[in-house]
Amino acid sequence: MAKESIRDAYGQTLLELGRKNKNIVVMDADLAKSTQTIVFGKEFSERFIDIGLSEQDMVSTAAGISLTGKTVFASSFCVFLAGRVYDQVRQSVCYNNVDVKLIGTHYGLGVGEDGSTHQALEDIALMRTLPNMRIITPADATETSRVIEYVAGHFGPFFVRLTRGKLDKIYDQHYQFKFGEASILRPGKDIALFAIGAMVEKTMEAALLLEKESIDAAVINMSTIKPLDKKTTLEFAQSTRGIISIEDHSVFGGLGSSIAEFLSQVYPTKMKIIGVENQFGRSGTAERLYEYYGLTPDRIVFEAKKILQNS
Amino acid sequence: MTNNDSSSRLEDIARKIRIQVIKIIAEAGSGHPGGSLSIAEILSYLYFQAMNIDPKNPQKPDRDRFVLSKGHAAPALYSALALRGFFPEKELLSLRKIDSILQGHPHRLDTPGVEASTGSLGQGLSMAWGMALGIKLSGIPAYVYCIIGDGESQEGQIWEAAMTAGFRKMDNLCVFLDYNNLQIDGKVSDIKDITPIREKWEAFRWKVLEIDGHNLEQIKESINTFKSETDRPTLIIANTIKGKGVSFMENNVDFHGKAPTREEMEIALEELKNG
């Protein structure tokens, strides 16, 4: 299957938005070539601020620029944008409720060889607790473009989480992103697999493996993590025998936690949260890391069968 | 109006700001009187002389903007805003109470006239220079003013922002450093000395002026100098006295974040009325 670059889709979409909307300002902190904001920067040097290695200043400044009526995109790696500058995101962006879009790239184990210092496994957990913040993780290049267009057109803070690597093409060009609505990629009556971002393609693979063993697994792309699509979540909790969540993130505070927090209060459901278990990442290729930490189709199959055997 | 008239009018407003600061912090039972009293003249000059603002149209696009980066001095900002007519003065007594429009630290979504929510130190300067850039990009010839604290100058973000704004030649940005040399745990010069100040900011490509922060004539001159400056932001080192105007609060670190008792309030108000 064709793989497409998520970051290229981001850079290209920003450029197109910049051509249409003169009110968009883009910021980066010396990672413009990595995040691909450089594409916008080359054409709109006046509206592009590479602030250098000053992430705190970048995020508060983004708030200040936005307070004059601009829409500001600020990018860095997720580990810095959500972790290093958590307080600036909290106070300058969310408390002020300004039109700032934090577009983080290089989340989780997908970072690969740079190792743990650059692998954000806590960013969803951190961002999710902030009032006014909304979180989206697109699952392919097309969805990335639609998501970037969506956040540009809707006021207020967003955190968009983009993976470093290329991902399978899932959606065709007619795909319409619906904010706050899960995208059901595959129906299924036995078990529901909820995945985000780079884990969606692996989950699709897992569903095919399960099919060979006559297990009918639904696959749901939960690209909007906050607010959670409660309706779809509840429907699958009721119509299947269990739920598995899969994310390139800590098992604490991410997608799985969101689902569990909701279901445990309205419809307690057998669940398995697949993610990184209370550990830091390490160096290695992304694929080897996914194997090392158990974020693979085989693991999903194993956990699915375990839930079904016990239910 | 002659200079003297204007000066005495602004002095009177500074005194009114101080009176409100004492009253409302006493009423709230908590708050930061010391650092509020030290910026009364600066706020008086900005809100009643320098800034192009309209309390009836607080969001007008070509307005000058003010960011209180040392957000704990909110009582002084609220008093200036109320006296200027952004909201009724009677609201001031609700400071820090549930349902009040006046949070313990400034919140722009609650209080008319507050441009940015501040309180976590260091962030206000970044927001201020961001505003300065935003209005420049929009071609609006307005100014952005900001007050930072001396203790706040120990925050790394202050220096990130100072480096960026200097490098980017934000000549529509004017920052006052409220240099009262006291922070919660003691003297700034004992805890982590921030001197040499002038040399630091000049090295970061700022125009640096130094004034008596309680002298309205000097405040006026420094703002005039700022307005004539091109290609550089301006830092005004305002030498101030923490707790200025109330004898037992002056240079007394205990009143950084402590409300006066009812009795202390009466003495303070008496001093301010006679002062």
PDB file of N, CA and C in Angstrom, chain A residues 30-85:
ATOM      1  N   ASP A  30      13.052  26.576  15.421  1.00  0.00           N
ATOM      2  CA  ASP A  30      14.238  25.946  14.838  1.00  0.00           C
ATOM      3  C   ASP A  30      14.031  24.499  14.415  1.00  0.00           C
ATOM      4  N   LEU A  31      12.792  24.153  14.104  1.00  0.00           N
ATOM      5  CA  LEU A  31      12.549  22.810  13.578  1.00  0.00           C
ATOM      6  C   LEU A  31      11.731  22.884  12.294  1.00  0.00           C
ATOM      7  N   ALA A  32      11.791  24.045  11.640  1.00  0.00           N
ATOM      8  CA  ALA A  32      10.917  24.285  10.484  1.00  0.00           C
ATOM      9  C   ALA A  32      11.144  23.272   9.366  1.00  0.00           C
ATOM     10  N   LYS A  33      12.384  22.794   9.241  1.00  0.00           N
ATOM     11  CA  LYS A  33      12.645  21.813   8.182  1.00  0.00           C
ATOM     12  C   LYS A  33      12.119  20.439   8.574  1.00  0.00           C
ATOM     13  N   SER A  34      12.022  20.198   9.865  1.00  0.00           N
ATOM     14  CA  SER A  34      11.481  18.919  10.323  1.00  0.00           C
ATOM     15  C   SER A  34       9.952  18.932  10.337  1.00  0.00           C
ATOM     16  N   THR A  35       9.386  20.010  10.864  1.00  0.00           N
ATOM     17  CA  THR A  35       7.922  20.054  10.956  1.00  0.00           C
ATOM     18  C   THR A  35       7.289  20.381   9.606  1.00  0.00           C
ATOM     19  N   GLN A  36       8.106  20.919   8.688  1.00  0.00           N
ATOM     20  CA  GLN A  36       7.677  21.330   7.350  1.00  0.00           C
ATOM     21  C   GLN A  36       6.942  22.676   7.316  1.00  0.00           C
ATOM     22  N   THR A  37       7.004  23.448   8.413  1.00  0.00           N
ATOM     23  CA  THR A  37       6.467  24.815   8.345  1.00  0.00           C
ATOM     24  C   THR A  37       7.316  25.668   7.411  1.00  0.00           C
ATOM     25  N   ILE A  38       8.516  25.188   7.094  1.00  0.00           N
ATOM     26  CA  ILE A  38       9.416  25.906   6.184  1.00  0.00           C
ATOM     27  C   ILE A  38       8.753  26.180   4.831  1.00  0.00           C
ATOM     28  N   VAL A  39       7.848  25.285   4.421  1.00  0.00           N
ATOM     29  CA  VAL A  39       7.171  25.440   3.130  1.00  0.00           C
ATOM     30  C   VAL A  39       6.364  26.739   3.124  1.00  0.00           C
ATOM     31  N   PHE A  40       5.692  26.999   4.219  1.00  0.00           N
ATOM     32  CA  PHE A  40       4.950  28.260   4.382  1.00  0.00           C
ATOM     33  C   PHE A  40       5.941  29.420   4.493  1.00  0.00           C
ATOM     34  N   GLY A  41       6.983  29.204   5.270  1.00  0.00           N
ATOM     35  CA  GLY A  41       7.954  30.258   5.529  1.00  0.00           C
ATOM     36  C   GLY A  41       8.637  30.780   4.277  1.00  0.00           C
ATOM     37  N   LYS A  42       8.878  29.896   3.334  1.00  0.00           N
ATOM     38  CA  LYS A  42       9.553  30.308   2.099  1.00  0.00           C
ATOM     39  C   LYS A  42       8.697  31.284   1.297  1.00  0.00           C
ATOM     40  N   GLU A  43       7.394  31.069   1.304  1.00  0.00           N
ATOM     41  CA  GLU A  43       6.528  31.941   0.499  1.00  0.00           C
ATOM     42  C   GLU A  43       6.062  33.173   1.278  1.00  0.00           C
ATOM     43  N   PHE A  44       5.912  33.052   2.579  1.00  0.00           N
ATOM     44  CA  PHE A  44       5.367  34.168   3.374  1.00  0.00           C
ATOM     45  C   PHE A  44       6.326  34.557   4.492  1.00  0.00           C
ATOM     46  N   SER A  45       7.466  35.078   4.123  1.00  0.00           N
ATOM     47  CA  SER A  45       8.496  35.330   5.139  1.00  0.00           C
ATOM     48  C   SER A  45       8.003  36.317   6.205  1.00  0.00           C
ATOM     49  N   GLU A  46       7.143  37.255   5.823  1.00  0.00           N
ATOM     50  CA  GLU A  46       6.684  38.242   6.803  1.00  0.00           C
ATOM     51  C   GLU A  46       5.762  37.620   7.852  1.00  0.00           C
ATOM     52  N   ARG A  47       5.005  36.614   7.438  1.00  0.00           N
ATOM     53  CA  ARG A  47       4.047  35.972   8.350  1.00  0.00           C
ATOM     54  C   ARG A  47       4.605  34.686   8.947  1.00  0.00           C
ATOM     55  N   PHE A  48       5.914  34.493   8.807  1.00  0.00           N
ATOM     56  CA  PHE A  48       6.536  33.294   9.358  1.00  0.00           C
ATOM     57  C   PHE A  48       7.614  33.703  10.347  1.00  0.00           C
ATOM     58  N   ILE A  49       7.485  33.237  11.571  1.00  0.00           N
ATOM     59  CA  ILE A  49       8.461  33.598  12.600  1.00  0.00           C
ATOM     60  C   ILE A  49       9.156  32.338  13.091  1.00  0.00           C
ATOM     61  N   ASP A  50      10.401  32.178  12.679  1.00  0.00           N
ATOM     62  CA  ASP A  50      11.218  31.127  13.280  1.00  0.00           C
ATOM     63  C   ASP A  50      11.891  31.774  14.479  1.00  0.00           C
ATOM     64  N   ILE A  51      11.422  31.436  15.660  1.00  0.00           N
ATOM     65  CA  ILE A  51      11.817  32.158  16.863  1.00  0.00           C
ATOM     66  C   ILE A  51      13.128  31.627  17.444  1.00  0.00           C
ATOM     67  N   GLY A  52      13.670  30.622  16.780  1.00  0.00           N
ATOM     68  CA  GLY A  52      14.887  30.025  17.330  1.00  0.00           C
ATOM     69  C   GLY A  52      14.534  29.090  18.478  1.00  0.00           C
ATOM     70  N   LEU A  53      15.527  28.705  19.245  1.00  0.00           N
ATOM     71  CA  LEU A  53      15.280  27.709  20.292  1.00  0.00           C
ATOM     72  C   LEU A  53      14.709  28.361  21.543  1.00  0.00           C
ATOM     73  N   SER A  54      13.479  28.792  21.431  1.00  0.00           N
ATOM     74  CA  SER A  54      12.804  29.501  22.530  1.00  0.00           C
ATOM     75  C   SER A  54      11.333  29.097  22.522  1.00  0.00           C
ATOM     76  N   GLU A  55      11.086  27.851  22.915  1.00  0.00           N
ATOM     77  CA  GLU A  55       9.719  27.345  22.800  1.00  0.00           C
ATOM     78  C   GLU A  55       8.759  28.063  23.735  1.00  0.00           C
ATOM     79  N   GLN A  56       9.260  28.446  24.931  1.00  0.00           N
ATOM     80  CA  GLN A  56       8.374  29.151  25.864  1.00  0.00           C
ATOM     81  C   GLN A  56       7.921  30.468  25.258  1.00  0.00           C
ATOM     82  N   ASP A  57       8.906  31.200  24.743  1.00  0.00           N
ATOM     83  CA  ASP A  57       8.606  32.480  24.108  1.00  0.00           C
ATOM     84  C   ASP A  57       7.668  32.276  22.921  1.00  0.00           C
ATOM     85  N   MET A  58       7.911  31.201  22.157  1.00  0.00           N
ATOM     86  CA  MET A  58       7.073  30.971  20.971  1.00  0.00           C
ATOM     87  C   MET A  58       5.600  30.828  21.344  1.00  0.00           C
ATOM     88  N   VAL A  59       5.321  30.022  22.343  1.00  0.00           N
ATOM     89  CA  VAL A  59       3.918  29.725  22.639  1.00  0.00           C
ATOM     90  C   VAL A  59       3.209  30.948  23.229  1.00  0.00           C
ATOM     91  N   SER A  60       3.868  31.675  24.133  1.00  0.00           N
ATOM     92  CA  SER A  60       3.239  32.876  24.685  1.00  0.00           C
ATOM     93  C   SER A  60       3.125  33.964  23.616  1.00  0.00           C
ATOM     94  N   THR A  61       4.130  34.068  22.767  1.00  0.00           N
ATOM     95  CA  THR A  61       4.082  35.052  21.685  1.00  0.00           C
ATOM     96  C   THR A  61       2.942  34.731  20.724  1.00  0.00           C
ATOM     97  N   ALA A  62       2.768  33.444  20.444  1.00  0.00           N
ATOM     98  CA  ALA A  62       1.648  33.044  19.580  1.00  0.00           C
ATOM     99  C   ALA A  62       0.341  33.563  20.161  1.00  0.00           C
ATOM    100  N   ALA A  63       0.201  33.454  21.483  1.00  0.00           N
ATOM    101  CA  ALA A  63      -1.004  33.972  22.143  1.00  0.00           C
ATOM    102  C   ALA A  63      -1.109  35.480  21.942  1.00  0.00           C
ATOM    103  N   GLY A  64       0.001  36.175  22.111  1.00  0.00           N
ATOM    104  CA  GLY A  64      -0.003  37.630  21.947  1.00  0.00           C
ATOM    105  C   GLY A  64      -0.375  38.045  20.537  1.00  0.00           C
ATOM    106  N   ILE A  65       0.194  37.380  19.549  1.00  0.00           N
ATOM    107  CA  ILE A  65      -0.137  37.706  18.155  1.00  0.00           C
ATOM    108  C   ILE A  65      -1.630  37.453  17.913  1.00  0.00           C
ATOM    109  N   SER A  66      -2.084  36.330  18.423  1.00  0.00           N
ATOM    110  CA  SER A  66      -3.494  35.990  18.228  1.00  0.00           C
ATOM    111  C   SER A  66      -4.422  37.019  18.886  1.00  0.00           C
ATOM    112  N   LEU A  67      -3.973  37.609  19.982  1.00  0.00           N
ATOM    113  CA  LEU A  67      -4.805  38.614  20.662  1.00  0.00           C
ATOM    114  C   LEU A  67      -4.993  39.879  19.818  1.00  0.00           C
ATOM    115  N   THR A  68      -4.251  39.988  18.714  1.00  0.00           N
ATOM    116  CA  THR A  68      -4.479  41.109  17.803  1.00  0.00           C
ATOM    117  C   THR A  68      -5.342  40.676  16.613  1.00  0.00           C
ATOM    118  N   GLY A  69      -5.930  39.494  16.701  1.00  0.00           N
ATOM    119  CA  GLY A  69      -6.884  39.071  15.675  1.00  0.00           C
ATOM    120  C   GLY A  69      -6.353  38.094  14.639  1.00  0.00           C
ATOM    121  N   LYS A  70      -5.188  37.546  14.870  1.00  0.00           N
ATOM    122  CA  LYS A  70      -4.608  36.603  13.905  1.00  0.00           C
ATOM    123  C   LYS A  70      -4.890  35.153  14.318  1.00  0.00           C
ATOM    124  N   THR A  71      -4.788  34.267  13.331  1.00  0.00           N
ATOM    125  CA  THR A  71      -4.803  32.827  13.594  1.00  0.00           C
ATOM    126  C   THR A  71      -3.354  32.361  13.534  1.00  0.00           C
ATOM    127  N   VAL A  72      -2.871  31.787  14.636  1.00  0.00           N
ATOM    128  CA  VAL A  72      -1.449  31.451  14.701  1.00  0.00           C
ATOM    129  C   VAL A  72      -1.249  29.935  14.795  1.00  0.00           C
ATOM    130  N   PHE A  73      -0.432  29.406  13.898  1.00  0.00           N
ATOM    131  CA  PHE A  73       0.022  28.020  13.985  1.00  0.00           C
ATOM    132  C   PHE A  73       1.420  28.034  14.605  1.00  0.00           C
ATOM    133  N   ALA A  74       1.634  27.245  15.642  1.00  0.00           N
ATOM    134  CA  ALA A  74       2.964  27.145  16.247  1.00  0.00           C
ATOM    135  C   ALA A  74       3.359  25.673  16.267  1.00  0.00           C
ATOM    136  N   SER A  75       4.534  25.388  15.744  1.00  0.00           N
ATOM    137  CA  SER A  75       4.946  23.988  15.621  1.00  0.00           C
ATOM    138  C   SER A  75       6.276  23.698  16.286  1.00  0.00           C
ATOM    139  N   SER A  76       6.385  22.498  16.779  1.00  0.00           N
ATOM    140  CA  SER A  76       7.633  21.955  17.281  1.00  0.00           C
ATOM    141  C   SER A  76       7.398  20.453  17.433  1.00  0.00           C
ATOM    142  N   PHE A  77       8.369  19.744  18.000  1.00  0.00           N
ATOM    143  CA  PHE A  77       8.127  18.343  18.300  1.00  0.00           C
ATOM    144  C   PHE A  77       7.156  18.270  19.488  1.00  0.00           C
ATOM    145  N   CYS A  78       6.337  17.245  19.514  1.00  0.00           N
ATOM    146  CA  CYS A  78       5.331  17.099  20.573  1.00  0.00           C
ATOM    147  C   CYS A  78       5.959  17.156  21.962  1.00  0.00           C
ATOM    148  N   VAL A  79       7.146  16.605  22.095  1.00  0.00           N
ATOM    149  CA  VAL A  79       7.767  16.519  23.417  1.00  0.00           C
ATOM    150  C   VAL A  79       8.030  17.927  23.983  1.00  0.00           C
ATOM    151  N   PHE A  80       8.339  18.871  23.100  1.00  0.00           N
ATOM    152  CA  PHE A  80       8.588  20.245  23.550  1.00  0.00           C
ATOM    153  C   PHE A  80       7.281  21.041  23.629  1.00  0.00           C
ATOM    154  N   LEU A  81       6.451  20.857  22.618  1.00  0.00           N
ATOM    155  CA  LEU A  81       5.244  21.680  22.486  1.00  0.00           C
ATOM    156  C   LEU A  81       4.213  21.390  23.577  1.00  0.00           C
ATOM    157  N   ALA A  82       4.185  20.141  24.053  1.00  0.00           N
ATOM    158  CA  ALA A  82       3.219  19.809  25.102  1.00  0.00           C
ATOM    159  C   ALA A  82       3.900  19.680  26.457  1.00  0.00           C
ATOM    160  N   GLY A  83       5.182  19.292  26.457  1.00  0.00           N
ATOM    161  CA  GLY A  83       5.869  19.026  27.720  1.00  0.00           C
ATOM    162  C   GLY A  83       6.658  20.209  28.213  1.00  0.00           C
ATOM    163  N   ARG A  84       7.656  20.588  27.440  1.00  0.00           N
ATOM    164  CA  ARG A  84       8.534  21.679  27.869  1.00  0.00           C
ATOM    165  C   ARG A  84       7.750  22.960  28.153  1.00  0.00           C
ATOM    166  N   VAL A  85       6.743  23.228  27.355  1.00  0.00           N
ATOM    167  CA  VAL A  85       6.017  24.492  27.510  1.00  0.00           C
ATOM    168  C   VAL A  85       4.594  24.295  28.019  1.00  0.00           C
TER     169      VAL A  85
END
